[in-house]
Amino acid sequence: MNTKVTATQIPLNTCACTCGEPVGPKATYRPGHDARHAGMVARAVVENPKQAKALLATLPSDALRAKAQRAVARATAPKPEPKAKTEEQAA
Ligand SMILES: [Zn+2]
């Protein structure tokens, strides 16, 4: 059986966070850079809320998109009052 792989010229991938560092053929990110990318996208969304969809689409997984969206929510949430605790949804 010929196990020789002809497609050995797999282009070296670069980390998806745009840092430009090379990653293995199966990897998308350098270790830890997925969180970094989510953070970058979150910041970009905060600055360009109208581009949110397109920006989030640059993340390769739902988990990262969710992470970025949580970061956006944190960044855009009104700062909690230091002392006065507001009633939480007295339903
Ligand atoms: Zn990176």
Tab-separated table of C-alpha atoms and ligand atoms in Angstrom:
chain	number	residue	atom	x	y	z
A	1	MET	CA	0.000	0.000	0.000
A	2	ASN	CA	1.328	3.322	-0.942
A	3	THR	CA	1.077	5.580	2.034
A	4	LYS	CA	3.003	8.372	0.486
A	5	VAL	CA	1.102	11.562	0.839
A	6	THR	CA	1.308	13.726	-2.197
A	7	ALA	CA	-0.106	16.818	-0.587
A	8	THR	CA	2.820	17.506	1.651
A	9	GLN	CA	2.928	21.091	0.614
A	10	ILE	CA	0.304	22.130	3.081
A	11	PRO	CA	0.739	25.829	3.491
A	12	LEU	CA	1.756	26.664	6.963
A	13	ASN	CA	-1.176	28.145	8.748
A	14	THR	CA	-0.846	31.261	10.744
A	15	CYS	CA	-2.602	31.849	13.982
A	16	ALA	CA	-6.149	33.058	13.438
A	17	CYS	CA	-5.777	35.833	15.980
A	18	THR	CA	-3.797	37.759	13.362
A	19	CYS	CA	-0.570	37.662	15.365
A	20	GLY	CA	0.947	35.978	12.324
A	21	GLU	CA	2.673	33.213	14.240
A	22	PRO	CA	2.714	29.831	12.532
A	23	VAL	CA	0.537	27.029	13.809
A	24	GLY	CA	0.344	23.351	12.960
A	25	PRO	CA	-1.823	22.120	10.090
A	26	LYS	CA	-4.663	21.193	12.424
A	27	ALA	CA	-4.394	24.117	14.781
A	28	THR	CA	-6.221	27.355	14.387
A	29	TYR	CA	-4.490	29.249	17.140
A	30	ARG	CA	-1.349	29.368	19.131
A	31	PRO	CA	-2.077	28.182	22.649
A	32	GLY	CA	-4.153	30.786	24.443
A	33	HIS	CA	-4.580	32.935	21.383
A	34	ASP	CA	-8.186	31.870	20.936
A	35	ALA	CA	-9.116	33.823	24.037
A	36	ARG	CA	-6.976	36.660	22.855
A	37	HIS	CA	-8.742	36.723	19.513
A	38	ALA	CA	-12.145	36.664	21.204
A	39	GLY	CA	-11.037	39.628	23.269
A	40	MET	CA	-9.844	41.488	20.195
A	41	VAL	CA	-13.113	40.850	18.401
A	42	ALA	CA	-15.035	41.937	21.483
A	43	ARG	CA	-13.166	45.230	21.572
A	44	ALA	CA	-13.774	45.744	17.870
A	45	VAL	CA	-17.485	45.068	18.355
A	46	VAL	CA	-17.626	47.583	21.181
A	47	GLU	CA	-16.068	50.153	18.871
A	48	ASN	CA	-18.148	49.192	15.844
A	49	PRO	CA	-21.420	47.754	17.086
A	50	LYS	CA	-22.850	47.859	13.577
A	51	GLN	CA	-20.151	45.476	12.438
A	52	ALA	CA	-20.832	43.045	15.262
A	53	LYS	CA	-22.102	40.264	13.039
A	54	ALA	CA	-19.220	40.439	10.604
A	55	LEU	CA	-16.692	40.737	13.389
A	56	LEU	CA	-18.088	37.804	15.314
A	57	ALA	CA	-18.119	35.789	12.118
A	58	THR	CA	-14.326	35.979	12.067
A	59	LEU	CA	-14.242	33.711	15.094
A	60	PRO	CA	-14.080	30.063	14.133
A	61	SER	CA	-16.362	28.583	16.763
A	62	ASP	CA	-19.610	29.227	18.564
A	63	ALA	CA	-17.801	28.957	21.865
A	64	LEU	CA	-15.474	31.786	20.955
A	65	ARG	CA	-18.314	33.866	19.604
A	66	ALA	CA	-20.142	33.377	22.883
A	67	LYS	CA	-17.005	34.326	24.753
A	68	ALA	CA	-16.618	37.483	22.700
A	69	GLN	CA	-20.268	38.366	23.166
A	70	ARG	CA	-19.936	37.991	26.913
A	71	ALA	CA	-16.920	40.278	26.825
A	72	VAL	CA	-18.892	42.802	24.782
A	73	ALA	CA	-21.739	42.624	27.265
A	74	ARG	CA	-19.326	43.212	30.128
A	75	ALA	CA	-17.657	46.090	28.328
A	76	THR	CA	-20.900	47.794	27.400
A	77	ALA	CA	-22.791	47.119	30.606
A	78	PRO	CA	-23.381	50.141	32.771
A	79	LYS	CA	-20.957	50.204	35.614
A	80	PRO	CA	-22.572	48.925	38.767
A	81	GLU	CA	-23.120	51.425	41.503
A	82	PRO	CA	-20.406	51.083	44.113
A	83	LYS	CA	-22.720	50.938	47.099
A	84	ALA	CA	-26.391	51.295	46.343
A	85	LYS	CA	-27.643	47.847	45.584
A	86	THR	CA	-30.555	48.061	43.231
A	87	GLU	CA	-33.436	45.698	43.625
A	88	GLU	CA	-32.882	42.735	41.403
A	89	GLN	CA	-35.946	42.007	39.356
A	90	ALA	CA	-38.544	41.887	42.066
A	91	ALA	CA	-40.919	39.884	39.970
B	1	ZN	ZN	-2.078	34.377	17.680
